Short mmCIF file of C-alpha atoms in Angstrom, two decimals:
data_model
loop_
_atom_site.label_atom_id
_atom_site.label_comp_id
_atom_site.label_asym_id
_atom_site.label_seq_id
_atom_site.Cartn_x
_atom_site.Cartn_y
_atom_site.Cartn_z
CA UNK E 178 -12.97 1.96 16.91
CA UNK E 179 -9.75 1.35 15.05
CA UNK E 180 -9.25 3.34 11.84
CA UNK E 181 -7.68 1.83 8.73
CA UNK E 182 -6.46 4.04 5.90
CA UNK E 183 -5.20 2.72 2.60
CA UNK E 184 -3.27 4.57 -0.04
CA UNK E 185 -3.36 5.29 -2.86
CA UNK E 186 -7.10 4.88 -3.47
CA UNK E 187 -6.53 4.24 -7.18
CA UNK E 188 -3.50 3.05 -9.10
CA UNK E 189 -2.98 2.46 -12.80
CA UNK E 190 0.07 0.48 -13.87
CA UNK E 191 1.58 -0.66 -17.11
CA UNK E 192 2.03 -4.42 -17.21
CA UNK E 193 5.44 -5.32 -15.82
CA UNK E 194 5.66 -2.36 -13.43
CA UNK E 195 6.14 -2.62 -9.67
CA UNK E 196 3.96 -1.01 -7.01
CA UNK E 197 3.65 -0.46 -3.28
CA UNK E 198 0.34 -0.25 -1.46
CA UNK E 199 0.16 1.15 2.05
CA UNK E 200 -2.10 0.48 5.01
CA UNK E 201 -2.01 2.68 8.13
CA UNK E 202 -3.92 1.75 11.28
CA UNK E 203 -4.65 3.75 14.37
CA UNK E 204 -4.17 1.24 17.20
CA UNK E 205 -2.34 -1.96 18.10
CA UNK E 206 -3.36 -5.04 16.17
CA UNK E 207 -3.04 -8.79 16.65
CA UNK E 208 -4.32 -9.73 13.21
CA UNK E 209 -3.64 -8.09 9.86
CA UNK E 210 -4.59 -9.57 6.53
CA UNK E 211 -4.25 -8.44 2.94
CA UNK E 212 -6.95 -9.48 0.48
CA UNK E 213 -7.44 -9.17 -3.25
CA UNK E 214 -11.02 -8.72 -4.44
CA UNK E 215 -11.37 -9.79 -8.04
CA UNK E 216 -13.81 -8.19 -10.50
CA UNK E 217 -16.45 -10.81 -9.57
CA UNK E 218 -16.33 -9.81 -5.92
CA UNK E 219 -14.44 -12.79 -4.50
CA UNK E 220 -12.08 -11.89 -1.66
CA UNK E 221 -8.87 -13.91 -1.79
CA UNK E 222 -6.39 -14.09 1.06
CA UNK E 223 -2.94 -12.88 0.17
CA UNK E 224 -1.18 -12.65 3.52
CA UNK E 225 -1.76 -13.04 7.23
CA UNK E 226 0.88 -10.65 8.54
CA UNK E 227 0.39 -8.91 11.91
CA UNK E 228 4.15 -8.34 11.99
CA UNK E 229 7.25 -9.10 9.97
CA UNK E 230 7.76 -9.82 6.30
CA UNK E 231 6.41 -12.53 4.02
CA UNK E 232 6.80 -13.30 0.34
CA UNK E 233 4.67 -15.31 -2.04
CA UNK E 234 5.85 -15.27 -5.63
CA UNK E 235 5.60 -11.75 -7.04
CA UNK E 236 3.89 -10.48 -3.91
CA UNK E 237 5.43 -9.59 -0.60
CA UNK E 238 4.22 -7.79 2.50
CA UNK E 239 5.79 -6.09 5.48
CA UNK E 240 4.09 -4.98 8.68
CA UNK E 241 5.81 -2.69 11.18
CA UNK E 242 3.40 -3.06 14.07
CA UNK E 243 5.20 -0.58 16.32
CA UNK E 244 4.74 2.13 13.68
CA UNK E 245 1.24 0.97 12.75
CA UNK E 246 1.59 0.38 9.06
CA UNK E 247 1.79 -2.40 6.53
CA UNK E 248 3.00 -2.43 2.94
CA UNK E 249 2.07 -4.74 0.08
CA UNK E 250 4.54 -4.98 -2.79
CA UNK E 251 3.55 -6.20 -6.23
CA UNK E 252 6.38 -6.81 -8.65
CA UNK E 253 6.20 -7.39 -12.41
CA UNK E 254 2.47 -6.70 -12.39
CA UNK E 255 0.13 -8.64 -14.67
CA UNK E 256 -3.35 -7.82 -15.91
CA UNK E 257 -4.70 -10.53 -13.62
CA UNK E 258 -3.50 -8.47 -10.65
CA UNK E 259 -6.25 -5.94 -11.38
CA UNK E 260 -8.90 -5.56 -8.72
CA UNK E 261 -9.20 -4.03 -5.27
CA UNK E 262 -6.67 -4.72 -2.53
CA UNK E 263 -7.91 -4.54 1.04
CA UNK E 264 -6.07 -4.40 4.30
CA UNK E 265 -8.02 -5.67 7.32
CA UNK E 266 -7.00 -5.54 10.97
CA UNK E 267 -8.15 -6.74 14.35
CA UNK E 268 -7.63 -4.40 17.29
CA UNK E 269 -5.80 -6.33 20.00
CA UNK E 270 -7.13 -4.13 22.79
CA UNK E 271 -10.79 -4.15 21.84
CA UNK E 272 -11.78 -7.61 23.05
CA UNK E 273 -13.40 -8.19 19.67
CA UNK E 274 -12.78 -10.74 16.94
CA UNK E 275 -14.06 -8.64 14.07
CA UNK E 276 -11.86 -7.49 11.24
CA UNK E 277 -11.96 -3.80 10.29
CA UNK E 278 -11.30 -3.17 6.61
CA UNK E 279 -9.86 -0.16 4.87
CA UNK E 280 -11.54 1.29 1.80
CA UNK E 281 -9.11 -0.47 -0.48
CA UNK E 282 -6.75 0.39 -3.31
CA UNK E 283 -8.21 -0.15 -6.77
CA UNK E 284 -5.47 -1.41 -9.07
CA UNK E 285 -5.78 -1.43 -12.84
CA UNK E 286 -2.97 -3.09 -14.81
CA UNK E 287 -3.04 -2.26 -18.50
CA UNK E 288 -1.28 -4.26 -21.23
CA UNK Y 164 -11.64 -28.50 1.14
CA UNK Y 165 -14.33 -27.02 -1.09
CA UNK Y 166 -14.15 -23.50 0.32
CA UNK Y 167 -16.90 -21.31 1.73
CA UNK Y 168 -20.13 -21.37 -0.28
CA UNK Y 169 -23.02 -18.94 -0.24
CA UNK Y 170 -26.51 -19.16 -1.69
CA UNK Y 171 -28.13 -17.58 -3.50
CA UNK Y 172 -25.46 -15.65 -5.39
CA UNK Y 173 -27.93 -12.96 -6.42
CA UNK Y 174 -31.27 -11.88 -4.99
CA UNK Y 175 -33.66 -9.22 -6.24
CA UNK Y 176 -36.58 -8.41 -3.98
CA UNK Y 177 -39.17 -5.74 -3.46
CA UNK Y 178 -39.07 -3.39 -0.53
CA UNK Y 179 -40.85 -4.87 2.47
CA UNK Y 180 -40.16 -8.51 1.60
CA UNK Y 181 -38.11 -10.86 3.76
CA UNK Y 182 -34.98 -12.53 2.43
CA UNK Y 183 -32.74 -15.28 3.77
CA UNK Y 184 -29.17 -16.08 2.78
CA UNK Y 185 -27.21 -19.21 3.55
CA UNK Y 186 -23.51 -19.73 4.20
CA UNK Y 187 -21.72 -23.08 4.34
CA UNK Y 188 -18.28 -22.66 5.91
CA UNK Y 189 -15.20 -24.79 5.41
CA UNK Y 190 -16.03 -27.99 7.28
CA UNK Y 191 -13.50 -27.87 10.13
CA UNK Y 192 -13.90 -24.13 10.77
CA UNK Y 193 -15.59 -23.24 14.06
CA UNK Y 194 -15.83 -19.46 13.60
CA UNK Y 195 -18.18 -17.92 11.06
CA UNK Y 196 -18.51 -14.24 10.22
CA UNK Y 197 -21.01 -12.14 8.27
CA UNK Y 198 -20.01 -8.89 6.58
CA UNK Y 199 -21.81 -6.37 4.37
CA UNK Y 200 -20.12 -4.51 1.54
CA UNK Y 201 -21.52 -1.54 -0.34
CA UNK Y 202 -20.15 -0.09 -3.54
CA UNK Y 203 -16.72 1.48 -3.17
CA UNK Y 204 -16.32 0.44 0.45
CA UNK Y 205 -14.56 -2.33 2.30
CA UNK Y 206 -16.57 -5.06 3.98
CA UNK Y 207 -18.18 -4.08 7.31
CA UNK Y 208 -18.55 -6.58 10.13
CA UNK Y 209 -22.08 -7.62 11.05
CA UNK Y 210 -21.82 -10.60 13.41
CA UNK Y 211 -19.86 -13.73 14.22
CA UNK Y 212 -20.42 -17.19 15.64
CA UNK Y 213 -18.17 -19.58 17.45
CA UNK Y 214 -19.75 -22.97 16.88
CA UNK Y 215 -23.47 -22.31 17.39
CA UNK Y 216 -23.08 -19.34 19.74
CA UNK Y 217 -23.50 -15.82 18.37
CA UNK Y 218 -20.79 -13.97 20.29
CA UNK Y 219 -20.70 -10.51 18.77
CA UNK Y 220 -23.05 -8.24 16.85
CA UNK Y 221 -22.32 -4.92 15.21
CA UNK Y 222 -24.47 -1.86 15.76
CA UNK Y 223 -25.07 -2.13 12.00
CA UNK Y 224 -27.20 -5.18 12.69
CA UNK Y 225 -30.63 -3.63 13.22
CA UNK Y 226 -33.61 -5.49 14.68
CA UNK Y 227 -34.64 -6.45 11.15
CA UNK Y 228 -31.55 -8.62 10.81
CA UNK Y 229 -31.19 -12.00 12.45
CA UNK Y 230 -28.54 -14.67 12.06
CA UNK Y 231 -28.41 -18.26 13.20
CA UNK Y 232 -25.96 -21.11 13.10
CA UNK Y 233 -27.80 -24.21 14.26
CA UNK Y 234 -25.55 -27.12 15.20
CA UNK Y 235 -22.49 -25.00 14.49
CA UNK Y 236 -22.41 -25.83 10.80
CA UNK Y 237 -24.12 -23.67 8.14
CA UNK Y 238 -25.45 -20.22 8.97
CA UNK Y 239 -28.39 -18.17 7.77
CA UNK Y 240 -28.83 -14.41 7.68
CA UNK Y 241 -32.39 -13.14 7.44
CA UNK Y 242 -33.44 -9.60 6.68
CA UNK Y 243 -37.06 -8.77 7.45
CA UNK Y 244 -39.01 -5.93 5.81
CA UNK Y 245 -36.18 -5.11 3.44
CA UNK Y 246 -35.37 -1.48 2.65
CA UNK Y 247 -33.55 -0.03 -0.36
CA UNK Y 248 -30.60 0.76 1.92
CA UNK Y 249 -30.14 -2.98 2.50
CA UNK Y 250 -28.93 -3.35 -1.09
CA UNK Y 251 -25.36 -4.61 -0.78
CA UNK Y 252 -23.10 -7.63 -1.08
CA UNK Y 253 -23.41 -9.93 1.93
CA UNK Y 254 -20.22 -11.85 2.59
CA UNK Y 255 -19.59 -14.83 4.80
CA UNK Y 256 -16.17 -15.88 6.08
CA UNK Y 257 -14.95 -18.76 8.21
CA UNK Y 258 -11.84 -19.57 10.19
CA UNK Y 259 -10.46 -21.81 12.89
CA UNK Y 260 -10.26 -20.10 16.27
CA UNK Y 261 -6.69 -19.81 17.40
CA UNK Y 262 -3.59 -17.72 17.32
CA UNK Y 263 -3.44 -17.28 13.57
CA UNK Y 264 -6.90 -16.62 12.23
CA UNK Y 265 -6.95 -16.27 8.49
CA UNK Y 266 -10.50 -15.61 7.38
CA UNK Y 267 -11.63 -17.33 4.18
CA UNK Y 268 -14.45 -15.63 2.33
CA UNK Y 269 -17.28 -17.00 0.26
CA UNK Y 270 -18.31 -15.51 -3.09
CA UNK Y 271 -21.03 -13.38 -1.50
CA UNK Y 272 -24.75 -12.83 -2.08
CA UNK Y 273 -25.58 -9.67 -3.98
CA UNK Y 274 -28.91 -8.21 -2.80
CA UNK Y 275 -30.88 -5.62 -4.72
CA UNK Y 276 -33.98 -4.18 -3.07
CA UNK Y 277 -36.31 -2.42 -5.50
#
């Protein structure tokens, strides 16, 4: 099946700093989503972005499907940004509707 | 739109007991997914429904696991003869089938098998 690798696995930031999270995937995709899992376990959609660039406030994401990677940018980080960020993809050639998740990037923002 | 809800939120059971979890999707969503998440890992797909039909099952879903979605509304996931390895967070997500399928997740049911 499709492989999803996220980097870095852990990231510690000072409040106000910027960061870039990366997601590499091993095959073509027709669905890519970024999620934030808060400390209580709730997964929150950030972006649906199988290709192109989107922005939402301090967050933005870019997916270069032809090169099989996606980036999530967090600017002016806040302590509430702490948690685990997951990239999830759907393999367009697999005939399946499941999402395959990476292992996540654990972000800690310290005051 | 009240979001996806799951019950119970926490369940502690003894090995060998049966447990059942419920998921109520967003009302207009026709696709419903179940995932399992263990500590330090991303969610892993278990199964999904389109309306009341179960269309795909992962190899992770052993014979002890069964899921239903009667009438295409809420869904239940039952685990029979629980084992300690079943301890995990069980997540439900729903979406509308179509070109852009953003999955919306519930808060999860955390299962601990003693």
